Amino acid sequence: MKAVQVTEPGEPFEVVDRDVPDPAADEVRVEVDACGICHSDVFVKEGQWPGVEYPRIPGHEVAGRIDAVGDDVEAWEVGDRVGVGWHGGHCFTCDACRRGNFINCENAKVTGISYDGGYAEYMTAPQEALARMPEDLDSVDAAPLLCAGITTFNALRNTDARAGDLVAVQGVGGLGHLAIQYAHAAGFETVAISRSPDKEDLAYDLGADHFLDASEVDPAEELQSMGGARVVLGTAPSADAMESVAGGLGVDGELVAVAVPGGPVSVPVQQFVTSRNAVSGWPSGDARDSQDTLEFSDLRDITPEIEMYALEDAEEAYDAMLDNEVRFRAVLVPGE
Ligand SMILES: [Zn+2]
Ligand SMILES: [Zn+2]
Protein backbone atom coordinates (compact mmCIF):
# COMPACT_ATOMS: atom_id res chain seq x y z
CA MET A 1 0.00 0.00 0.00
CA LYS A 2 0.97 3.60 -0.36
CA ALA A 3 1.57 5.44 2.90
CA VAL A 4 3.00 8.71 4.17
CA GLN A 5 5.33 8.31 7.12
CA VAL A 6 7.47 10.38 9.40
CA THR A 7 10.76 8.49 9.17
CA GLU A 8 12.67 10.82 11.49
CA PRO A 9 11.17 13.65 13.55
CA GLY A 10 11.82 17.04 12.00
CA GLU A 11 12.30 15.60 8.50
CA PRO A 12 9.88 15.93 5.56
CA PHE A 13 7.21 13.26 5.13
CA GLU A 14 8.20 10.25 3.04
CA VAL A 15 5.81 8.56 0.63
CA VAL A 16 6.56 4.84 0.94
CA ASP A 17 5.27 1.42 -0.10
CA ARG A 18 4.32 -0.66 2.91
CA ASP A 19 2.76 -4.08 3.39
CA VAL A 20 -0.99 -3.86 4.00
CA PRO A 21 -1.27 -4.45 7.79
CA ASP A 22 -3.22 -7.41 9.21
CA PRO A 23 -5.61 -6.77 12.09
CA ALA A 24 -4.89 -8.36 15.48
CA ALA A 25 -7.68 -10.43 17.09
CA ASP A 26 -9.39 -7.35 18.61
CA GLU A 27 -8.77 -5.02 15.67
CA VAL A 28 -10.22 -4.25 12.27
CA ARG A 29 -8.49 -3.13 9.11
CA VAL A 30 -9.87 0.04 7.56
CA GLU A 31 -9.55 0.93 3.90
CA VAL A 32 -9.04 4.68 4.20
CA ASP A 33 -11.31 6.93 2.12
CA ALA A 34 -10.11 10.19 3.64
CA CYS A 35 -7.91 11.47 6.45
CA GLY A 36 -7.89 15.01 7.74
CA ILE A 37 -4.70 16.86 8.61
CA CYS A 38 -4.77 18.29 12.12
CA HIS A 39 -2.44 20.72 13.84
CA SER A 40 -1.78 17.97 16.41
CA ASP A 41 0.02 15.99 13.70
CA VAL A 42 2.88 18.35 14.57
CA PHE A 43 3.49 16.15 17.63
CA VAL A 44 4.49 13.26 15.38
CA LYS A 45 6.17 15.28 12.65
CA GLU A 46 8.37 17.27 15.02
CA GLY A 47 8.94 14.62 17.67
CA GLN A 48 7.06 16.50 20.40
CA TRP A 49 5.22 13.50 21.86
CA PRO A 50 7.11 11.24 24.25
CA GLY A 51 7.56 7.60 23.33
CA VAL A 52 6.60 7.67 19.65
CA GLU A 53 8.31 4.90 17.69
CA TYR A 54 9.49 5.92 14.23
CA PRO A 55 8.82 5.50 11.40
CA ARG A 56 5.23 6.45 12.18
CA ILE A 57 2.25 7.09 9.89
CA PRO A 58 0.29 10.03 11.35
CA GLY A 59 -3.41 10.80 10.97
CA HIS A 60 -6.28 10.71 13.47
CA GLU A 61 -9.21 11.99 11.36
CA VAL A 62 -9.86 8.82 9.46
CA ALA A 63 -12.96 7.90 7.49
CA GLY A 64 -13.16 4.60 5.66
CA ARG A 65 -14.62 1.15 5.34
CA ILE A 66 -13.78 -2.05 7.21
CA ASP A 67 -12.16 -4.55 4.87
CA ALA A 68 -10.99 -7.18 7.38
CA VAL A 69 -11.85 -8.05 10.99
CA GLY A 70 -9.82 -9.83 13.68
CA ASP A 71 -10.90 -13.20 15.08
CA ASP A 72 -12.44 -11.76 18.27
CA VAL A 73 -14.40 -8.94 16.61
CA GLU A 74 -18.15 -9.49 16.67
CA ALA A 75 -19.77 -6.06 16.55
CA TRP A 76 -18.23 -4.99 13.25
CA GLU A 77 -18.33 -6.47 9.78
CA VAL A 78 -16.48 -6.15 6.53
CA GLY A 79 -18.11 -3.32 4.60
CA ASP A 80 -19.11 -1.23 7.64
CA ARG A 81 -18.29 2.46 7.21
CA VAL A 82 -16.35 3.74 10.20
CA GLY A 83 -14.44 6.69 11.55
CA VAL A 84 -11.36 6.69 13.77
CA GLY A 85 -10.49 9.81 15.75
CA TRP A 86 -7.85 10.98 18.22
CA HIS A 87 -8.90 8.53 20.95
CA GLY A 88 -7.42 5.35 19.55
CA GLY A 89 -8.25 2.77 22.20
CA HIS A 90 -8.23 2.06 25.91
CA CYS A 91 -7.38 -0.71 28.36
CA PHE A 92 -10.79 -1.34 30.08
CA THR A 93 -9.03 -2.16 33.38
CA CYS A 94 -7.46 1.03 34.79
CA ASP A 95 -9.40 3.09 37.36
CA ALA A 96 -10.65 5.61 34.75
CA CYS A 97 -11.83 2.82 32.43
CA ARG A 98 -13.54 1.01 35.31
CA ARG A 99 -15.63 4.18 35.71
CA GLY A 100 -16.40 4.28 32.01
CA ASN A 101 -14.18 7.33 31.58
CA PHE A 102 -12.32 5.99 28.58
CA ILE A 103 -10.93 9.30 27.32
CA ASN A 104 -8.89 9.53 30.53
CA CYS A 105 -7.63 5.93 30.35
CA GLU A 106 -4.14 5.73 31.88
CA ASN A 107 -3.11 3.52 28.97
CA ALA A 108 -5.04 5.33 26.25
CA LYS A 109 -3.78 4.96 22.71
CA VAL A 110 -3.73 7.87 20.31
CA THR A 111 -4.39 7.12 16.65
CA GLY A 112 -1.42 7.97 14.46
CA ILE A 113 0.81 8.36 17.51
CA SER A 114 0.63 5.09 19.49
CA TYR A 115 0.11 3.17 16.24
CA ASP A 116 0.04 3.97 12.54
CA GLY A 117 -2.79 6.27 11.47
CA GLY A 118 -4.67 7.35 8.39
CA TYR A 119 -2.08 8.95 6.08
CA ALA A 120 -2.23 5.67 4.16
CA GLU A 121 -4.44 3.47 2.02
CA TYR A 122 -5.07 1.08 4.94
CA MET A 123 -4.71 1.10 8.69
CA THR A 124 -5.67 -1.13 11.59
CA ALA A 125 -7.53 0.06 14.68
CA PRO A 126 -8.79 -1.51 17.93
CA GLN A 127 -12.52 -2.18 17.74
CA GLU A 128 -13.27 0.12 20.70
CA ALA A 129 -11.85 3.06 18.68
CA LEU A 130 -14.46 2.80 15.92
CA ALA A 131 -17.33 5.19 15.30
CA ARG A 132 -20.13 3.99 13.04
CA MET A 133 -20.64 6.33 10.09
CA PRO A 134 -24.06 7.44 8.84
CA GLU A 135 -24.45 5.94 5.35
CA ASP A 136 -25.08 9.23 3.54
CA LEU A 137 -22.28 11.22 5.14
CA ASP A 138 -19.38 11.81 2.72
CA SER A 139 -16.05 10.47 3.93
CA VAL A 140 -14.20 13.67 3.04
CA ASP A 141 -16.70 15.66 5.13
CA ALA A 142 -16.66 13.13 7.95
CA ALA A 143 -12.87 13.07 8.35
CA PRO A 144 -12.41 16.50 10.03
CA LEU A 145 -15.51 15.87 12.16
CA LEU A 146 -13.53 13.10 13.90
CA CYS A 147 -11.24 15.63 15.58
CA ALA A 148 -12.19 19.26 14.94
CA GLY A 149 -15.86 18.30 14.98
CA ILE A 150 -16.02 16.06 18.02
CA THR A 151 -13.85 18.41 20.06
CA THR A 152 -16.12 21.41 19.60
CA PHE A 153 -19.42 19.47 19.62
CA ASN A 154 -18.52 17.51 22.73
CA ALA A 155 -17.10 20.54 24.56
CA LEU A 156 -20.25 22.58 23.92
CA ARG A 157 -22.70 19.85 24.85
CA ASN A 158 -20.90 19.22 28.13
CA THR A 159 -21.25 22.82 29.32
CA ASP A 160 -24.22 24.07 31.35
CA ALA A 161 -25.38 26.33 28.51
CA ARG A 162 -29.02 25.87 27.51
CA ALA A 163 -31.01 26.88 24.45
CA GLY A 164 -31.26 30.66 24.27
CA ASP A 165 -28.07 31.29 26.27
CA LEU A 166 -25.39 33.59 24.87
CA VAL A 167 -22.50 31.42 23.65
CA ALA A 168 -19.44 32.89 21.98
CA VAL A 169 -16.98 31.13 19.73
CA GLN A 170 -13.55 32.77 19.79
CA GLY A 171 -11.82 32.14 16.46
CA VAL A 172 -13.35 31.35 13.08
CA GLY A 173 -10.96 28.70 11.73
CA GLY A 174 -10.69 24.92 11.57
CA LEU A 175 -12.37 24.39 14.95
CA GLY A 176 -14.34 27.62 15.13
CA HIS A 177 -16.19 27.28 11.83
CA LEU A 178 -17.61 23.97 13.10
CA ALA A 179 -18.25 25.28 16.63
CA ILE A 180 -20.41 28.10 15.24
CA GLN A 181 -22.57 25.55 13.39
CA TYR A 182 -22.93 23.35 16.50
CA ALA A 183 -23.72 26.34 18.73
CA HIS A 184 -26.38 27.52 16.30
CA ALA A 185 -27.86 24.03 15.96
CA ALA A 186 -27.96 23.67 19.76
CA GLY A 187 -30.21 26.72 19.98
CA PHE A 188 -27.67 29.10 21.52
CA GLU A 189 -27.58 32.80 20.72
CA THR A 190 -24.28 32.48 18.92
CA VAL A 191 -21.53 35.08 18.80
CA ALA A 192 -18.56 34.62 16.46
CA ILE A 193 -15.39 36.48 17.42
CA SER A 194 -12.47 36.95 15.05
CA ARG A 195 -9.64 39.35 14.37
CA SER A 196 -10.26 38.93 10.63
CA PRO A 197 -13.12 41.17 9.45
CA ASP A 198 -13.25 39.13 6.22
CA LYS A 199 -14.72 36.21 8.23
CA GLU A 200 -17.91 38.14 8.98
CA ASP A 201 -20.04 36.96 6.04
CA LEU A 202 -18.91 33.39 6.53
CA ALA A 203 -19.71 33.52 10.26
CA TYR A 204 -23.26 34.62 9.52
CA ASP A 205 -23.59 31.93 6.83
CA LEU A 206 -22.53 29.32 9.41
CA GLY A 207 -25.30 30.42 11.76
CA ALA A 208 -23.78 33.15 13.94
CA ASP A 209 -26.30 35.67 15.28
CA HIS A 210 -23.59 38.27 15.97
CA PHE A 211 -20.08 38.89 14.70
CA LEU A 212 -17.44 40.73 16.72
CA ASP A 213 -14.41 42.04 14.82
CA ALA A 214 -11.86 41.86 17.63
CA SER A 215 -9.42 43.99 15.62
CA GLU A 216 -11.88 46.88 15.94
CA VAL A 217 -13.89 46.38 19.14
CA ASP A 218 -13.18 45.03 22.63
CA PRO A 219 -14.92 41.64 22.51
CA ALA A 220 -15.24 41.44 26.32
CA GLU A 221 -17.04 44.80 26.47
CA GLU A 222 -19.30 43.83 23.58
CA LEU A 223 -20.22 40.51 25.23
CA GLN A 224 -20.97 42.33 28.50
CA SER A 225 -23.24 44.74 26.62
CA MET A 226 -25.18 41.69 25.40
CA GLY A 227 -25.61 40.50 28.99
CA GLY A 228 -22.44 38.41 29.31
CA ALA A 229 -21.67 35.03 27.79
CA ARG A 230 -22.67 31.80 29.46
CA VAL A 231 -19.88 30.06 27.55
CA VAL A 232 -16.95 31.28 25.50
CA LEU A 233 -15.34 28.49 23.52
CA GLY A 234 -11.67 29.22 22.84
CA THR A 235 -10.87 27.68 19.45
CA ALA A 236 -7.86 29.74 18.35
CA PRO A 237 -4.51 28.75 19.90
CA SER A 238 -3.67 32.27 21.06
CA ALA A 239 -3.28 33.30 24.70
CA ASP A 240 -3.92 36.94 23.74
CA ALA A 241 -7.17 36.11 22.01
CA MET A 242 -8.42 33.99 24.93
CA GLU A 243 -7.49 36.71 27.43
CA SER A 244 -9.38 39.26 25.35
CA VAL A 245 -12.67 37.37 25.79
CA ALA A 246 -12.40 36.17 29.42
CA GLY A 247 -13.83 39.50 30.58
CA GLY A 248 -16.96 38.88 28.54
CA LEU A 249 -18.38 36.13 30.75
CA GLY A 250 -21.69 36.68 32.51
CA VAL A 251 -22.92 35.12 35.77
CA ASP A 252 -21.79 31.49 36.01
CA GLY A 253 -20.00 31.96 32.70
CA GLU A 254 -17.28 29.58 31.62
CA LEU A 255 -14.30 29.99 29.30
CA VAL A 256 -13.72 26.58 27.75
CA ALA A 257 -10.42 26.10 25.94
CA VAL A 258 -10.27 23.50 23.18
CA ALA A 259 -7.27 25.04 21.42
CA VAL A 260 -3.92 25.07 23.22
CA PRO A 261 -1.96 28.34 23.23
CA GLY A 262 1.82 28.18 23.59
CA GLY A 263 1.78 30.01 26.93
CA PRO A 264 -0.39 30.65 29.98
CA VAL A 265 -3.69 32.55 29.82
CA SER A 266 -4.50 35.23 32.44
CA VAL A 267 -8.05 35.86 33.55
CA PRO A 268 -9.63 38.75 35.51
CA VAL A 269 -9.95 37.05 38.90
CA GLN A 270 -12.05 39.82 40.47
CA GLN A 271 -14.78 39.22 37.90
CA PHE A 272 -14.30 35.44 38.12
CA VAL A 273 -14.96 35.56 41.86
CA THR A 274 -17.86 38.00 41.70
CA SER A 275 -19.65 36.29 38.80
CA ARG A 276 -18.70 32.70 39.71
CA ASN A 277 -16.83 32.34 36.41
CA ALA A 278 -14.71 29.37 35.53
CA VAL A 279 -12.01 28.53 33.08
CA SER A 280 -11.71 24.97 31.87
CA GLY A 281 -10.52 22.79 29.03
CA TRP A 282 -12.00 19.94 27.09
CA PRO A 283 -10.31 17.04 25.26
CA SER A 284 -12.01 15.33 22.34
CA GLY A 285 -14.07 12.29 23.36
CA ASP A 286 -14.31 8.56 22.88
CA ALA A 287 -15.54 6.65 19.83
CA ARG A 288 -19.20 6.88 20.83
CA ASP A 289 -18.83 10.64 21.18
CA SER A 290 -17.35 10.63 17.67
CA GLN A 291 -20.37 8.71 16.45
CA ASP A 292 -22.72 11.18 18.16
CA THR A 293 -20.85 13.96 16.37
CA LEU A 294 -21.19 12.26 12.98
CA GLU A 295 -24.88 11.52 13.55
CA PHE A 296 -25.70 15.04 14.74
CA SER A 297 -23.71 16.61 11.91
CA ASP A 298 -25.59 14.44 9.43
CA LEU A 299 -28.92 15.31 11.05
CA ARG A 300 -28.30 19.05 10.93
CA ASP A 301 -26.29 19.19 7.68
CA ILE A 302 -23.18 20.41 9.45
CA THR A 303 -20.11 20.01 7.26
CA PRO A 304 -16.56 21.31 7.41
CA GLU A 305 -15.07 23.48 4.70
CA ILE A 306 -12.29 21.37 3.25
CA GLU A 307 -9.50 21.32 0.70
CA MET A 308 -8.59 17.92 -0.75
CA TYR A 309 -5.07 16.71 -1.39
CA ALA A 310 -3.59 13.49 -2.76
CA LEU A 311 -1.58 11.36 -0.33
CA GLU A 312 1.59 12.24 -2.25
CA ASP A 313 0.96 15.91 -1.50
CA ALA A 314 0.84 15.46 2.27
CA GLU A 315 3.85 17.73 2.77
CA GLU A 316 2.27 20.54 0.76
CA ALA A 317 -1.03 20.11 2.59
CA TYR A 318 0.68 20.04 5.99
CA ASP A 319 2.67 23.19 5.23
CA ALA A 320 -0.46 24.97 4.05
CA MET A 321 -2.18 23.97 7.31
CA LEU A 322 0.76 25.28 9.37
CA ASP A 323 0.79 28.55 7.41
CA ASN A 324 -2.94 29.04 8.04
CA GLU A 325 -3.58 28.94 4.30
CA VAL A 326 -6.13 26.12 4.36
CA ARG A 327 -9.76 27.09 4.46
CA PHE A 328 -10.39 25.36 6.81
CA ARG A 329 -9.36 21.71 6.99
CA ALA A 330 -7.02 19.85 4.65
CA VAL A 331 -8.09 16.29 3.84
CA LEU A 332 -5.88 13.61 2.27
CA VAL A 333 -7.68 11.37 -0.17
CA PRO A 334 -5.85 8.19 -1.29
CA GLY A 335 -6.12 7.73 -5.05
CA GLU A 336 -7.03 11.39 -5.55
ZN1 LIG B 1 -6.68 16.52 15.82
ZN1 LIG C 1 -7.83 2.31 30.91
XYZ file of C-alpha atoms and ligand atoms in Angstrom:
338
model
C 0.000 0.000 0.000
C 0.969 3.601 -0.365
C 1.570 5.442 2.901
C 2.997 8.709 4.165
C 5.325 8.308 7.118
C 7.471 10.383 9.401
C 10.755 8.486 9.170
C 12.666 10.816 11.488
C 11.166 13.650 13.554
C 11.824 17.044 12.002
C 12.304 15.603 8.501
C 9.883 15.933 5.561
C 7.209 13.258 5.131
C 8.205 10.250 3.040
C 5.812 8.562 0.632
C 6.565 4.837 0.937
C 5.273 1.419 -0.099
C 4.319 -0.665 2.909
C 2.757 -4.078 3.389
C -0.989 -3.858 4.002
C -1.269 -4.446 7.788
C -3.218 -7.409 9.205
C -5.608 -6.772 12.095
C -4.893 -8.363 15.481
C -7.678 -10.426 17.093
C -9.394 -7.352 18.605
C -8.771 -5.018 15.666
C -10.219 -4.253 12.267
C -8.492 -3.131 9.107
C -9.869 0.041 7.556
C -9.554 0.930 3.897
C -9.044 4.676 4.200
C -11.308 6.927 2.119
C -10.108 10.191 3.635
C -7.912 11.468 6.452
C -7.887 15.014 7.736
C -4.698 16.857 8.609
C -4.771 18.286 12.119
C -2.440 20.721 13.844
C -1.782 17.970 16.410
C 0.023 15.994 13.701
C 2.880 18.349 14.573
C 3.494 16.150 17.633
C 4.494 13.256 15.380
C 6.174 15.277 12.654
C 8.368 17.269 15.019
C 8.937 14.619 17.673
C 7.056 16.501 20.398
C 5.217 13.496 21.856
C 7.106 11.238 24.255
C 7.560 7.605 23.333
C 6.600 7.669 19.645
C 8.307 4.895 17.695
C 9.490 5.921 14.234
C 8.825 5.504 11.397
C 5.235 6.446 12.182
C 2.254 7.089 9.889
C 0.292 10.025 11.353
C -3.410 10.796 10.966
C -6.283 10.709 13.469
C -9.205 11.994 11.364
C -9.857 8.816 9.457
C -12.962 7.905 7.493
C -13.162 4.599 5.659
C -14.622 1.150 5.345
C -13.780 -2.054 7.210
C -12.160 -4.548 4.872
C -10.995 -7.183 7.383
C -11.855 -8.051 10.988
C -9.821 -9.832 13.678
C -10.899 -13.197 15.081
C -12.438 -11.758 18.267
C -14.396 -8.938 16.606
C -18.154 -9.493 16.666
C -19.773 -6.063 16.553
C -18.235 -4.985 13.247
C -18.333 -6.465 9.785
C -16.477 -6.153 6.535
C -18.107 -3.321 4.599
C -19.107 -1.226 7.640
C -18.291 2.455 7.211
C -16.353 3.744 10.202
C -14.436 6.688 11.554
C -11.358 6.689 13.772
C -10.491 9.814 15.747
C -7.848 10.977 18.218
C -8.896 8.531 20.951
C -7.418 5.352 19.547
C -8.252 2.772 22.202
C -8.231 2.058 25.910
C -7.382 -0.711 28.357
C -10.785 -1.338 30.077
C -9.033 -2.160 33.376
C -7.463 1.033 34.794
C -9.403 3.094 37.357
C -10.647 5.613 34.752
C -11.833 2.819 32.433
C -13.544 1.007 35.312
C -15.633 4.176 35.710
C -16.398 4.280 32.008
C -14.181 7.328 31.584
C -12.318 5.990 28.583
C -10.925 9.301 27.322
C -8.886 9.528 30.534
C -7.630 5.929 30.355
C -4.145 5.730 31.879
C -3.115 3.520 28.968
C -5.041 5.326 26.253
C -3.783 4.963 22.711
C -3.732 7.869 20.311
C -4.388 7.122 16.653
C -1.425 7.973 14.459
C 0.812 8.357 17.510
C 0.633 5.091 19.494
C 0.110 3.166 16.243
C 0.038 3.967 12.541
C -2.793 6.266 11.468
C -4.673 7.347 8.394
C -2.084 8.952 6.079
C -2.230 5.667 4.161
C -4.440 3.472 2.021
C -5.067 1.078 4.938
C -4.711 1.100 8.690
C -5.670 -1.127 11.594
C -7.528 0.061 14.683
C -8.788 -1.508 17.928
C -12.515 -2.176 17.742
C -13.272 0.125 20.695
C -11.850 3.056 18.683
C -14.460 2.805 15.917
C -17.335 5.187 15.298
C -20.130 3.993 13.043
C -20.640 6.334 10.088
C -24.064 7.439 8.838
C -24.449 5.942 5.348
C -25.077 9.227 3.544
C -22.279 11.224 5.142
C -19.379 11.811 2.721
C -16.050 10.466 3.931
C -14.199 13.667 3.045
C -16.699 15.656 5.131
C -16.660 13.133 7.951
C -12.871 13.073 8.355
C -12.413 16.496 10.033
C -15.506 15.871 12.162
C -13.529 13.104 13.897
C -11.242 15.632 15.578
C -12.187 19.262 14.936
C -15.864 18.299 14.982
C -16.025 16.060 18.021
C -13.854 18.408 20.061
C -16.125 21.414 19.600
C -19.418 19.474 19.620
C -18.520 17.513 22.733
C -17.096 20.538 24.560
C -20.249 22.582 23.925
C -22.704 19.847 24.848
C -20.902 19.223 28.129
C -21.250 22.822 29.318
C -24.217 24.067 31.352
C -25.377 26.328 28.506
C -29.017 25.870 27.505
C -31.008 26.885 24.454
C -31.262 30.656 24.273
C -28.071 31.291 26.265
C -25.393 33.585 24.869
C -22.503 31.416 23.651
C -19.437 32.894 21.981
C -16.976 31.129 19.726
C -13.552 32.768 19.787
C -11.821 32.142 16.465
C -13.346 31.348 13.077
C -10.958 28.699 11.734
C -10.688 24.922 11.573
C -12.366 24.394 14.953
C -14.340 27.620 15.126
C -16.192 27.276 11.830
C -17.611 23.970 13.100
C -18.249 25.278 16.626
C -20.412 28.100 15.235
C -22.565 25.551 13.393
C -22.931 23.352 16.500
C -23.719 26.344 18.732
C -26.383 27.525 16.301
C -27.863 24.025 15.956
C -27.959 23.671 19.756
C -30.208 26.718 19.983
C -27.673 29.104 21.524
C -27.584 32.796 20.722
C -24.285 32.480 18.923
C -21.530 35.081 18.795
C -18.562 34.617 16.463
C -15.387 36.483 17.418
C -12.475 36.947 15.047
C -9.641 39.353 14.365
C -10.261 38.928 10.626
C -13.123 41.168 9.453
C -13.254 39.130 6.224
C -14.719 36.215 8.233
C -17.910 38.142 8.982
C -20.038 36.955 6.041
C -18.912 33.389 6.534
C -19.708 33.519 10.260
C -23.262 34.624 9.519
C -23.593 31.925 6.828
C -22.534 29.323 9.406
C -25.301 30.416 11.756
C -23.785 33.145 13.940
C -26.297 35.671 15.284
C -23.586 38.266 15.969
C -20.079 38.885 14.700
C -17.440 40.734 16.716
C -14.413 42.041 14.824
C -11.855 41.860 17.630
C -9.419 43.988 15.625
C -11.884 46.881 15.944
C -13.885 46.378 19.138
C -13.182 45.028 22.626
C -14.920 41.638 22.507
C -15.235 41.444 26.317
C -17.043 44.796 26.474
C -19.299 43.832 23.582
C -20.220 40.512 25.225
C -20.971 42.328 28.497
C -23.240 44.742 26.622
C -25.185 41.693 25.396
C -25.610 40.504 28.993
C -22.436 38.413 29.312
C -21.671 35.034 27.790
C -22.666 31.800 29.459
C -19.876 30.063 27.548
C -16.949 31.280 25.504
C -15.337 28.490 23.521
C -11.673 29.225 22.840
C -10.874 27.676 19.450
C -7.856 29.745 18.346
C -4.514 28.752 19.898
C -3.674 32.273 21.058
C -3.283 33.304 24.703
C -3.917 36.942 23.735
C -7.170 36.106 22.007
C -8.420 33.986 24.925
C -7.491 36.705 27.432
C -9.379 39.264 25.355
C -12.667 37.374 25.792
C -12.398 36.167 29.416
C -13.827 39.504 30.582
C -16.964 38.876 28.538
C -18.380 36.130 30.747
C -21.689 36.677 32.509
C -22.923 35.124 35.767
C -21.790 31.489 36.015
C -20.002 31.958 32.698
C -17.285 29.583 31.617
C -14.303 29.990 29.305
C -13.722 26.576 27.749
C -10.416 26.096 25.945
C -10.275 23.503 23.175
C -7.265 25.040 21.424
C -3.925 25.066 23.218
C -1.961 28.343 23.231
C 1.817 28.177 23.587
C 1.778 30.006 26.927
C -0.390 30.653 29.980
C -3.694 32.547 29.820
C -4.500 35.230 32.437
C -8.050 35.855 33.551
C -9.635 38.748 35.506
C -9.952 37.050 38.895
C -12.051 39.815 40.468
C -14.780 39.219 37.901
C -14.302 35.439 38.121
C -14.961 35.556 41.861
C -17.861 38.000 41.699
C -19.653 36.291 38.803
C -18.703 32.698 39.713
C -16.832 32.342 36.407
C -14.710 29.366 35.529
C -12.012 28.528 33.076
C -11.712 24.968 31.870
C -10.522 22.793 29.029
C -12.002 19.936 27.090
C -10.306 17.044 25.256
C -12.013 15.332 22.337
C -14.066 12.289 23.361
C -14.309 8.561 22.878
C -15.537 6.652 19.832
C -19.200 6.878 20.835
C -18.827 10.641 21.185
C -17.345 10.626 17.673
C -20.368 8.712 16.454
C -22.718 11.183 18.161
C -20.855 13.963 16.369
C -21.191 12.260 12.985
C -24.880 11.525 13.547
C -25.700 15.044 14.739
C -23.706 16.614 11.907
C -25.586 14.445 9.426
C -28.920 15.307 11.050
C -28.305 19.053 10.934
C -26.293 19.190 7.676
C -23.181 20.414 9.448
C -20.107 20.012 7.264
C -16.558 21.305 7.415
C -15.069 23.478 4.698
C -12.289 21.368 3.250
C -9.505 21.318 0.699
C -8.593 17.922 -0.746
C -5.069 16.715 -1.392
C -3.592 13.493 -2.760
C -1.578 11.360 -0.328
C 1.593 12.239 -2.255
C 0.958 15.909 -1.504
C 0.844 15.463 2.272
C 3.853 17.728 2.768
C 2.273 20.541 0.759
C -1.033 20.107 2.595
C 0.677 20.037 5.987
C 2.675 23.192 5.230
C -0.456 24.970 4.055
C -2.178 23.967 7.311
C 0.763 25.283 9.374
C 0.793 28.550 7.414
C -2.940 29.041 8.036
C -3.576 28.941 4.304
C -6.133 26.124 4.356
C -9.759 27.089 4.456
C -10.390 25.362 6.814
C -9.358 21.714 6.987
C -7.021 19.850 4.646
C -8.090 16.292 3.837
C -5.876 13.609 2.275
C -7.675 11.367 -0.167
C -5.847 8.187 -1.287
C -6.117 7.733 -5.045
C -7.025 11.387 -5.549
Zn -6.683 16.518 15.825
Zn -7.827 2.307 30.908
